[in-house]
mmCIF file of C-alpha atoms in Angstrom:
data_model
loop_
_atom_site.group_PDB
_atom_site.id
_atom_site.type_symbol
_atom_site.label_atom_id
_atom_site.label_comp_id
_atom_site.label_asym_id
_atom_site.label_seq_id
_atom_site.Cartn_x
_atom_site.Cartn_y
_atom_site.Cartn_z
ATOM 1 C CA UNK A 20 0.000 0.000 0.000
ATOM 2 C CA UNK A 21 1.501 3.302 -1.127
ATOM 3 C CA UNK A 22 2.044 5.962 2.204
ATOM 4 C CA UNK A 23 -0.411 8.290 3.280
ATOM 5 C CA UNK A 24 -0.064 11.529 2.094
ATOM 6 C CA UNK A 25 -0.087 13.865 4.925
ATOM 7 C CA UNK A 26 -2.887 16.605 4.768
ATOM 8 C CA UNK A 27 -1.410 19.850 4.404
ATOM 9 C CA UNK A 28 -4.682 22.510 4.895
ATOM 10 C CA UNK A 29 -5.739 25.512 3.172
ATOM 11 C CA UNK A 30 -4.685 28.989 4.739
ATOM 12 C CA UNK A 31 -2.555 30.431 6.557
ATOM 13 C CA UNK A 32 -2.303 31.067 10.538
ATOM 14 C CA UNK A 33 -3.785 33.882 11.957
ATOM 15 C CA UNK A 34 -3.415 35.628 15.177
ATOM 16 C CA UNK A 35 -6.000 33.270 17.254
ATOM 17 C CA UNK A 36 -7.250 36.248 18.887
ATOM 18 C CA UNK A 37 -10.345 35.128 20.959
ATOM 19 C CA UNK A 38 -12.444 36.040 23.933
ATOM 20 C CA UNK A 39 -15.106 34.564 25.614
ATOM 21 C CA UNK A 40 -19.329 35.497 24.251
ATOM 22 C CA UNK A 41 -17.233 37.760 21.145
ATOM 23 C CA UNK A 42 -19.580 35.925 19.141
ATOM 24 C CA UNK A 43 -23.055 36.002 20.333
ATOM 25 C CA UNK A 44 -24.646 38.724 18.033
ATOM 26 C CA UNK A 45 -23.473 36.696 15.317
ATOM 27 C CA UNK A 46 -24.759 33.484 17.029
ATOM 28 C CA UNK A 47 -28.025 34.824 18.379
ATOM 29 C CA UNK A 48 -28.706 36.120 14.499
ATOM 30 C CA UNK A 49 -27.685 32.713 12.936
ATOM 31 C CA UNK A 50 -29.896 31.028 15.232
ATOM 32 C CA UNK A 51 -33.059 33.288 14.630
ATOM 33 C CA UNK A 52 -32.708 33.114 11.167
ATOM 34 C CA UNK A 53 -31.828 30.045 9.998
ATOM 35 C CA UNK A 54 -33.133 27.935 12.464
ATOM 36 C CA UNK A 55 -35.225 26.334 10.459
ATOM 37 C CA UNK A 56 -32.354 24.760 7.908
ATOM 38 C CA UNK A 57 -30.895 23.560 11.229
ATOM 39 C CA UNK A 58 -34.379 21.710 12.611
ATOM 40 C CA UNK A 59 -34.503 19.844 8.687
ATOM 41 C CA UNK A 60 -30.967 18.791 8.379
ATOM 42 C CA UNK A 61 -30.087 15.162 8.278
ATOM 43 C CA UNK A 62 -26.966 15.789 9.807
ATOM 44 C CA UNK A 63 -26.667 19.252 12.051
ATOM 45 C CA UNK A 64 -23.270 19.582 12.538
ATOM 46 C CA UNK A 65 -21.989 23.120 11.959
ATOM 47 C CA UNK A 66 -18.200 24.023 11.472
ATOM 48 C CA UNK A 67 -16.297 27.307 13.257
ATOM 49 C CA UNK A 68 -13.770 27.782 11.198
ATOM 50 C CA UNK A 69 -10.803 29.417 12.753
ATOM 51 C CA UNK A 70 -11.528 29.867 16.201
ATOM 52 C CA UNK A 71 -8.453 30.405 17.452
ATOM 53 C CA UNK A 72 -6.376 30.282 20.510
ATOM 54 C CA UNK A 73 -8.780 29.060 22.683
ATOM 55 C CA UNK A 74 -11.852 26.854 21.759
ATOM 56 C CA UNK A 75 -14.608 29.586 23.523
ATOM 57 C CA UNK A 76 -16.593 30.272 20.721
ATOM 58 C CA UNK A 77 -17.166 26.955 19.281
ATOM 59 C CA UNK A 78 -18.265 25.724 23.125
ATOM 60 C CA UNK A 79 -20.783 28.461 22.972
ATOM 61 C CA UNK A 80 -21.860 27.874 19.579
ATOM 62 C CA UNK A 81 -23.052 24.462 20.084
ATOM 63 C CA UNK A 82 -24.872 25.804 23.055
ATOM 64 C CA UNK A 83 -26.534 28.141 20.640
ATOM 65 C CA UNK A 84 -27.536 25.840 17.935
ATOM 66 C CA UNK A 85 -28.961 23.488 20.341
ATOM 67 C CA UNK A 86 -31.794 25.497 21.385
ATOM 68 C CA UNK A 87 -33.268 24.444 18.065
ATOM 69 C CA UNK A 88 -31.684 21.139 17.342
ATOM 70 C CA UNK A 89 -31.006 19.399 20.147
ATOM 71 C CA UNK A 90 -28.973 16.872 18.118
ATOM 72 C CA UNK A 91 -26.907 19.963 16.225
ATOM 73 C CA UNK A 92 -22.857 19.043 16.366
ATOM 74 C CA UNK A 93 -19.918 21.677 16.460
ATOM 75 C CA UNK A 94 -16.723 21.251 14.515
ATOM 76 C CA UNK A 95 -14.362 23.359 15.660
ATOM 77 C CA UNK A 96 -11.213 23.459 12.802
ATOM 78 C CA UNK A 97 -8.402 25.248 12.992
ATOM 79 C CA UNK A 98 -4.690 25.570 11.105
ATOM 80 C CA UNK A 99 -2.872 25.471 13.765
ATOM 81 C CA UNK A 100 -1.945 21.871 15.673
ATOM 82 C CA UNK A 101 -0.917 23.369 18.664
ATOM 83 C CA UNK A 102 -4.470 25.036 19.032
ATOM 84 C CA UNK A 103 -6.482 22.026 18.328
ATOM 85 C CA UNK A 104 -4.512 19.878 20.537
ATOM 86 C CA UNK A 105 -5.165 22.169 23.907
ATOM 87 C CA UNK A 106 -8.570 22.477 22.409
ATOM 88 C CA UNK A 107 -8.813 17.955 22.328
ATOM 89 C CA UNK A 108 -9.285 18.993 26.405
ATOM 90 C CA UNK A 109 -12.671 20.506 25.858
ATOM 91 C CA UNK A 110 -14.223 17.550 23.465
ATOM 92 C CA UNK A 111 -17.694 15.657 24.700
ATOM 93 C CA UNK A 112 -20.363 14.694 22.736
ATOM 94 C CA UNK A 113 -21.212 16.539 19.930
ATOM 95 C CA UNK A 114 -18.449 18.822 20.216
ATOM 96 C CA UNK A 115 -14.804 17.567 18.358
ATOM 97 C CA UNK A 116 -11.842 19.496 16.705
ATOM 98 C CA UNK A 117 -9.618 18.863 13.657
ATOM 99 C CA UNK A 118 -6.536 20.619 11.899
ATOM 100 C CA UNK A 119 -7.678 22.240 8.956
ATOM 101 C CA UNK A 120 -8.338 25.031 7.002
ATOM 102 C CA UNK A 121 -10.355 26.266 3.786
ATOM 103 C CA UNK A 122 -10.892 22.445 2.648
ATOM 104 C CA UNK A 123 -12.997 22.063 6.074
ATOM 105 C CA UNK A 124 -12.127 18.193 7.232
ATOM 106 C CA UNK A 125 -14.588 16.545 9.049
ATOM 107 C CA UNK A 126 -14.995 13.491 11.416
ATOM 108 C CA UNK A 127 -17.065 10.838 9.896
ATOM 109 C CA UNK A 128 -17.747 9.067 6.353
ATOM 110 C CA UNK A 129 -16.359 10.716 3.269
ATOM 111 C CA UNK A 130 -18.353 13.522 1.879
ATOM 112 C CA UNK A 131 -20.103 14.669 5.252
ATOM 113 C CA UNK A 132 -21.025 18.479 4.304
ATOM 114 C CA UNK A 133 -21.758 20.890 7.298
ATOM 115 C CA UNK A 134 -25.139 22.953 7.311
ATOM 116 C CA UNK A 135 -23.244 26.001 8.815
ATOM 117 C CA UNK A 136 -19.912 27.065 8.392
ATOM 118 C CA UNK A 137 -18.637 30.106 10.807
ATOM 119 C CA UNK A 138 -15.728 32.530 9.882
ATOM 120 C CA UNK A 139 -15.211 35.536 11.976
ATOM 121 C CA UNK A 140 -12.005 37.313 11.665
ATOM 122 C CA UNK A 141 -10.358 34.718 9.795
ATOM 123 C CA UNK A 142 -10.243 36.643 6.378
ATOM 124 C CA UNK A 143 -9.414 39.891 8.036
ATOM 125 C CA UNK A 144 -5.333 39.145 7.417
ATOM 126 C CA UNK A 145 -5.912 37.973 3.561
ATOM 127 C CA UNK A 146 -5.687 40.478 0.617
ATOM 128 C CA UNK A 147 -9.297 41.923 -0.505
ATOM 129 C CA UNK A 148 -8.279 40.072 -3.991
ATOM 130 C CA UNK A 149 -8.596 36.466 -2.142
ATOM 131 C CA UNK A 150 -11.797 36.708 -0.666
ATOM 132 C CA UNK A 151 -13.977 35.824 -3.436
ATOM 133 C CA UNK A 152 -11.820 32.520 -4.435
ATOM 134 C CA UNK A 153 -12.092 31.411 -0.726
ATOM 135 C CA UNK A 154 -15.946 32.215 -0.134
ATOM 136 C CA UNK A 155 -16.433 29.811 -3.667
ATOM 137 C CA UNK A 156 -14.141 27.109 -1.888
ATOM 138 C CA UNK A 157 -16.064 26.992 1.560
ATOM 139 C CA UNK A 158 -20.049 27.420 0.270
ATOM 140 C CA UNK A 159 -18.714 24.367 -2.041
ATOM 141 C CA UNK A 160 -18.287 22.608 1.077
ATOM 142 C CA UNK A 161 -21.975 23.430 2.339
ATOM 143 C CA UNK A 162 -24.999 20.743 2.521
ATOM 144 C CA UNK A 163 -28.186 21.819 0.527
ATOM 145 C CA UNK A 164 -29.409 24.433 2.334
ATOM 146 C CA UNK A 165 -26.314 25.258 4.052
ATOM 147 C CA UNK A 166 -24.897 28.770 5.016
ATOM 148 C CA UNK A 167 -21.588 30.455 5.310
ATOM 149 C CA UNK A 168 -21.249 32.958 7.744
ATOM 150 C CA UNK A 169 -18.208 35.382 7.336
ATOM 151 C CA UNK A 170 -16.848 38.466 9.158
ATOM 152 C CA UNK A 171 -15.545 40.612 11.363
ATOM 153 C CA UNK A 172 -15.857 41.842 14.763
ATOM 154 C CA UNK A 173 -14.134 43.889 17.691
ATOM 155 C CA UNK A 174 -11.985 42.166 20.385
ATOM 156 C CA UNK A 175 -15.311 41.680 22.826
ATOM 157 C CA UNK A 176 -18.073 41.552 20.692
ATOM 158 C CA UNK A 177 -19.469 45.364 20.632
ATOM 159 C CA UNK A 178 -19.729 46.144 17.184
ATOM 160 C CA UNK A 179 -19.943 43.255 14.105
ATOM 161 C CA UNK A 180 -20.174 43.145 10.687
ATOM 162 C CA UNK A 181 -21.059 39.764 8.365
ATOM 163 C CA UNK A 182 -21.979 38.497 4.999
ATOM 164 C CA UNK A 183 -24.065 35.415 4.925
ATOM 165 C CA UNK A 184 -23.976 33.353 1.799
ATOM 166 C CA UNK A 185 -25.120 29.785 0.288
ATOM 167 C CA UNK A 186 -24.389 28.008 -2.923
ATOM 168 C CA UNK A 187 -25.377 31.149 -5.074
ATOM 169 C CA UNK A 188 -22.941 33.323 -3.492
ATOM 170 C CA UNK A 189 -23.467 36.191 -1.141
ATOM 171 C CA UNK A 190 -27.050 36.909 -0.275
ATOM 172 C CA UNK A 191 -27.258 39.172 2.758
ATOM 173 C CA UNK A 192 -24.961 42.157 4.789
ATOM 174 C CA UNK A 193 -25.793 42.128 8.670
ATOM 175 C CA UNK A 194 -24.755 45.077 10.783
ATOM 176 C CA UNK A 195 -25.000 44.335 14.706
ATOM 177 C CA UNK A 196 -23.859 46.766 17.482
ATOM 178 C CA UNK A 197 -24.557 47.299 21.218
ATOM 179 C CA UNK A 198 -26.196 50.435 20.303
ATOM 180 C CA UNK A 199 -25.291 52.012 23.704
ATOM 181 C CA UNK A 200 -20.876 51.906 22.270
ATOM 182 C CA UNK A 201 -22.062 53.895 18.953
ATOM 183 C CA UNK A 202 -21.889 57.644 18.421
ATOM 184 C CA UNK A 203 -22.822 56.965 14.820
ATOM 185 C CA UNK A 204 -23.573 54.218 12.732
ATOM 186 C CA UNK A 205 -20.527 54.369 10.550
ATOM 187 C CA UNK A 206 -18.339 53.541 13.687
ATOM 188 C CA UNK A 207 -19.351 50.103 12.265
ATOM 189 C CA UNK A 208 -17.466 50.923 9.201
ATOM 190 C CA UNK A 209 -13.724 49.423 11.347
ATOM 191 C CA UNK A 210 -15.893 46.216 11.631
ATOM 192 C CA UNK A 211 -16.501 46.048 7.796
ATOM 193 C CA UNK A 212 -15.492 42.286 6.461
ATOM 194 C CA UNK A 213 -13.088 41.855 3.920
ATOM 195 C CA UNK A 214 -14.532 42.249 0.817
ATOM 196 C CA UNK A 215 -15.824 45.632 1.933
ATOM 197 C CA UNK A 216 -13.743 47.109 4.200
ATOM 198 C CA UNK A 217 -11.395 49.121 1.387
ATOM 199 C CA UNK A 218 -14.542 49.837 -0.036
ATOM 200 C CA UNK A 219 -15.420 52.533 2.096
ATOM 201 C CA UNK A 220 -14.568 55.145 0.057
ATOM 202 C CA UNK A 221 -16.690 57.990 -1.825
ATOM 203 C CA UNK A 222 -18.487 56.174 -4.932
ATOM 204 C CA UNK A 223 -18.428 53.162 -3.618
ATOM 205 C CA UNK A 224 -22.205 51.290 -2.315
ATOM 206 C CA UNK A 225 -21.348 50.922 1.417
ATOM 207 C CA UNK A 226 -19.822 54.110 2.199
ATOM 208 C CA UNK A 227 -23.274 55.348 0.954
ATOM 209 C CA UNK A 228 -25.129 53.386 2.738
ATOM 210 C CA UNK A 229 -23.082 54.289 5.687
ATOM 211 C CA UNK A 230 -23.551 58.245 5.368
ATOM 212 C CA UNK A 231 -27.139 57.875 4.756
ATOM 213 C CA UNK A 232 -27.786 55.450 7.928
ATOM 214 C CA UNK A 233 -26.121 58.392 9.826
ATOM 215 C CA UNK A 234 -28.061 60.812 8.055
ATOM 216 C CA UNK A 235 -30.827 59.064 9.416
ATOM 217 C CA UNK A 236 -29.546 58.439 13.179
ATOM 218 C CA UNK A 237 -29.101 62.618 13.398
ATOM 219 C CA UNK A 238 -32.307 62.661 12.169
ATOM 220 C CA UNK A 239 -33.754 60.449 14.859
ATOM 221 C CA UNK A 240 -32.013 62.035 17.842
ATOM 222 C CA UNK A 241 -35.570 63.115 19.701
ATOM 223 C CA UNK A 242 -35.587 59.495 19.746
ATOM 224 C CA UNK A 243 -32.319 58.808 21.968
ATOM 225 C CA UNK A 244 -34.255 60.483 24.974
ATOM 226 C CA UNK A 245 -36.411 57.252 24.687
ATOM 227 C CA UNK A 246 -33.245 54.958 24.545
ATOM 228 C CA UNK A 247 -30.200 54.166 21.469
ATOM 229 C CA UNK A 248 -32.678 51.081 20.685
ATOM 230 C CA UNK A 249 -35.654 53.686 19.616
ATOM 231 C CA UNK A 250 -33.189 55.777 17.812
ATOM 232 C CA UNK A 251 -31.458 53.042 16.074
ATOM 233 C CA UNK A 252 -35.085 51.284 14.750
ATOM 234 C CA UNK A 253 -36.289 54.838 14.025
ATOM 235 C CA UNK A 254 -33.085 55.407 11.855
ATOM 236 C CA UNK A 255 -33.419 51.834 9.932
ATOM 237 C CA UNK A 256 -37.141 52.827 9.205
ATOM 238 C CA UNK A 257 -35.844 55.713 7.666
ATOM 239 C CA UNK A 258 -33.145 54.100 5.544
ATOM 240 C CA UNK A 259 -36.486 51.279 4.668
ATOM 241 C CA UNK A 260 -37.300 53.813 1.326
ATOM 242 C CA UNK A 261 -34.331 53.541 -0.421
ATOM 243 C CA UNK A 262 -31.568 50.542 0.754
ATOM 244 C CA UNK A 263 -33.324 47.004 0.237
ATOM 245 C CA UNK A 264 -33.544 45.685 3.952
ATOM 246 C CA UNK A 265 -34.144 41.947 4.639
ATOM 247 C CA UNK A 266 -35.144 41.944 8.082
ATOM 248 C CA UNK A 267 -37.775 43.639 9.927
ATOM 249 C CA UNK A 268 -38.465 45.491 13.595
ATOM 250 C CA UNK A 269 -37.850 42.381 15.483
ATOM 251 C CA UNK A 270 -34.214 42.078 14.363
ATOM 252 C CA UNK A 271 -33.701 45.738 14.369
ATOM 253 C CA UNK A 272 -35.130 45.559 18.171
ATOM 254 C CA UNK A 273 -31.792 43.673 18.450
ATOM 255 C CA UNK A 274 -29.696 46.198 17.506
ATOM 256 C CA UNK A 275 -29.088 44.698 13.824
ATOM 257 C CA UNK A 276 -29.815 45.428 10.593
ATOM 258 C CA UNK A 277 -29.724 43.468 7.363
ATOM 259 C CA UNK A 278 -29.578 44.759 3.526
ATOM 260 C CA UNK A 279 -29.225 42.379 0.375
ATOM 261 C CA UNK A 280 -25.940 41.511 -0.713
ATOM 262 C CA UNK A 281 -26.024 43.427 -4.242
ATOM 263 C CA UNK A 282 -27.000 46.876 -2.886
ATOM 264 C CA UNK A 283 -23.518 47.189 -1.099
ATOM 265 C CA UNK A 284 -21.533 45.050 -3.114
ATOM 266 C CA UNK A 285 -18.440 46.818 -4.594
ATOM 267 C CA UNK A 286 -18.701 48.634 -7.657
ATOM 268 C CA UNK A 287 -16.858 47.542 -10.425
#
């Protein structure tokens, strides 16, 4: 029999930067809306991809998914050994970790495809040119039905930006803040992913949908007496006319608000 050949993954190391709940808007969003992929999978298992020095956010991830499939599995894969050997410590049921990257390995019989994969600040040290080949390469990897998560958010979770996409490509931008850390909306524009955060220049789709969402929040500062949640849902209504939004009050009551992929996607 010829010799193995040893897997060599896809990517490069990052920083492994990591703190403990950094992750819940993005959870608590994923969650709400797409529980319902997760409740008709055959196989729940879910994939956070590059969690880094410590294994906190995939622990609380599988917490998350499992108030709506009790059943739902974490795979926790990460580039560097060292990592996912102090992370072997935290394995139980439904929770396991692997050395990977971008080809996303997972436990079990050839061809298992995850309904969720998570990347938050992963792509944050890659050129803007490299996104778009590596988004391709990981929604390949997805189940029917399955979602990739990507993006980027500060060191404790205040402020987070992400792009949600399936087979098709990118579908959806989500913007998520504790409203009570923003002076303006466009304080959000340091948490842009990727793909969009060169892109917030004059001309280009996101820096006007920036300006116009703070437009809107001066507008709506009678509002702020009442609380930053009033303002903030008083300035999405106002941005409702003209930027195609995706979600409605109850997300927005949440501090988050979603427009389709292809009204900030960069010109050119």
């Amino acid at each position: 029999m010829p010799p193995r050949t040893p897997h060599r993954p896809v990517g490069s190391v990052t920083r492994g930067t990591t703190n403990p709940n950094r992750l819940r808007r993005m959870d608590r969003w994923i969650v709400a809306t797409h529980g319902r992929e997760l409740r008709r999978g055959d196989d729940p298992v879910a994939v956070d991809l590059g969690y880094g020095a410590a294994p906190w956010t995939a622990v609380e991830l599988l917490g998350r998914l499992r108030t709506v499939r009790p059943d739902a599995e974490v795979v926790g894969v990460e580039i560097d050994p060292a990592r996912v050997a102090a992370a072997r410590a935290y394995e139980r049921p439904g929770l396991r970790f692997a050395h990977g990257g971008f080809e996303v390995p997972l436990p079990g019989p050839a061809g298992r495809a995850p309904v969720l994969i998570r990347a938050a600040n992963v792509l944050r040290q890659y050129d803007e040119d490299e996104v778009a080949a590596v988004w391709r390469r990981l929604c390949a990897r997805l189940a029917p039905g399955g979602l990739l998560v990507e993006g980027t958010c500060d060191e404790i979770g205040r402020r987070h930006v992400w792009v949600a996409l399936d087979h098709a490509g990118p579908r959806t931008v989500t913007f998520a803040a504790r409203l009570a850390s923003l002076d303006h909306p466009s304080d959000l524009a340091e948490r842009l992913p990727k793909a969009l955060i060169h892109r917030n220049v004059p001309g280009e789709p996101v820096h006007a949908f920036l300006r116009d969402f703070d437009r809107a929040w001066a507008a709506s500062a009678p509002y702020g007496a009442l609380s930053a949640r009033q303002r903030w849902i008083r300035s999405v209504r106002l941005l409702a006319p003209d930027w195609p939004l995706t979600d409605g009050p109850t997300r927005w009551r949440q501090g988050e608000v979603t427009v389709a992929w292809g009204a900030l996607a960069p010109g050119g």
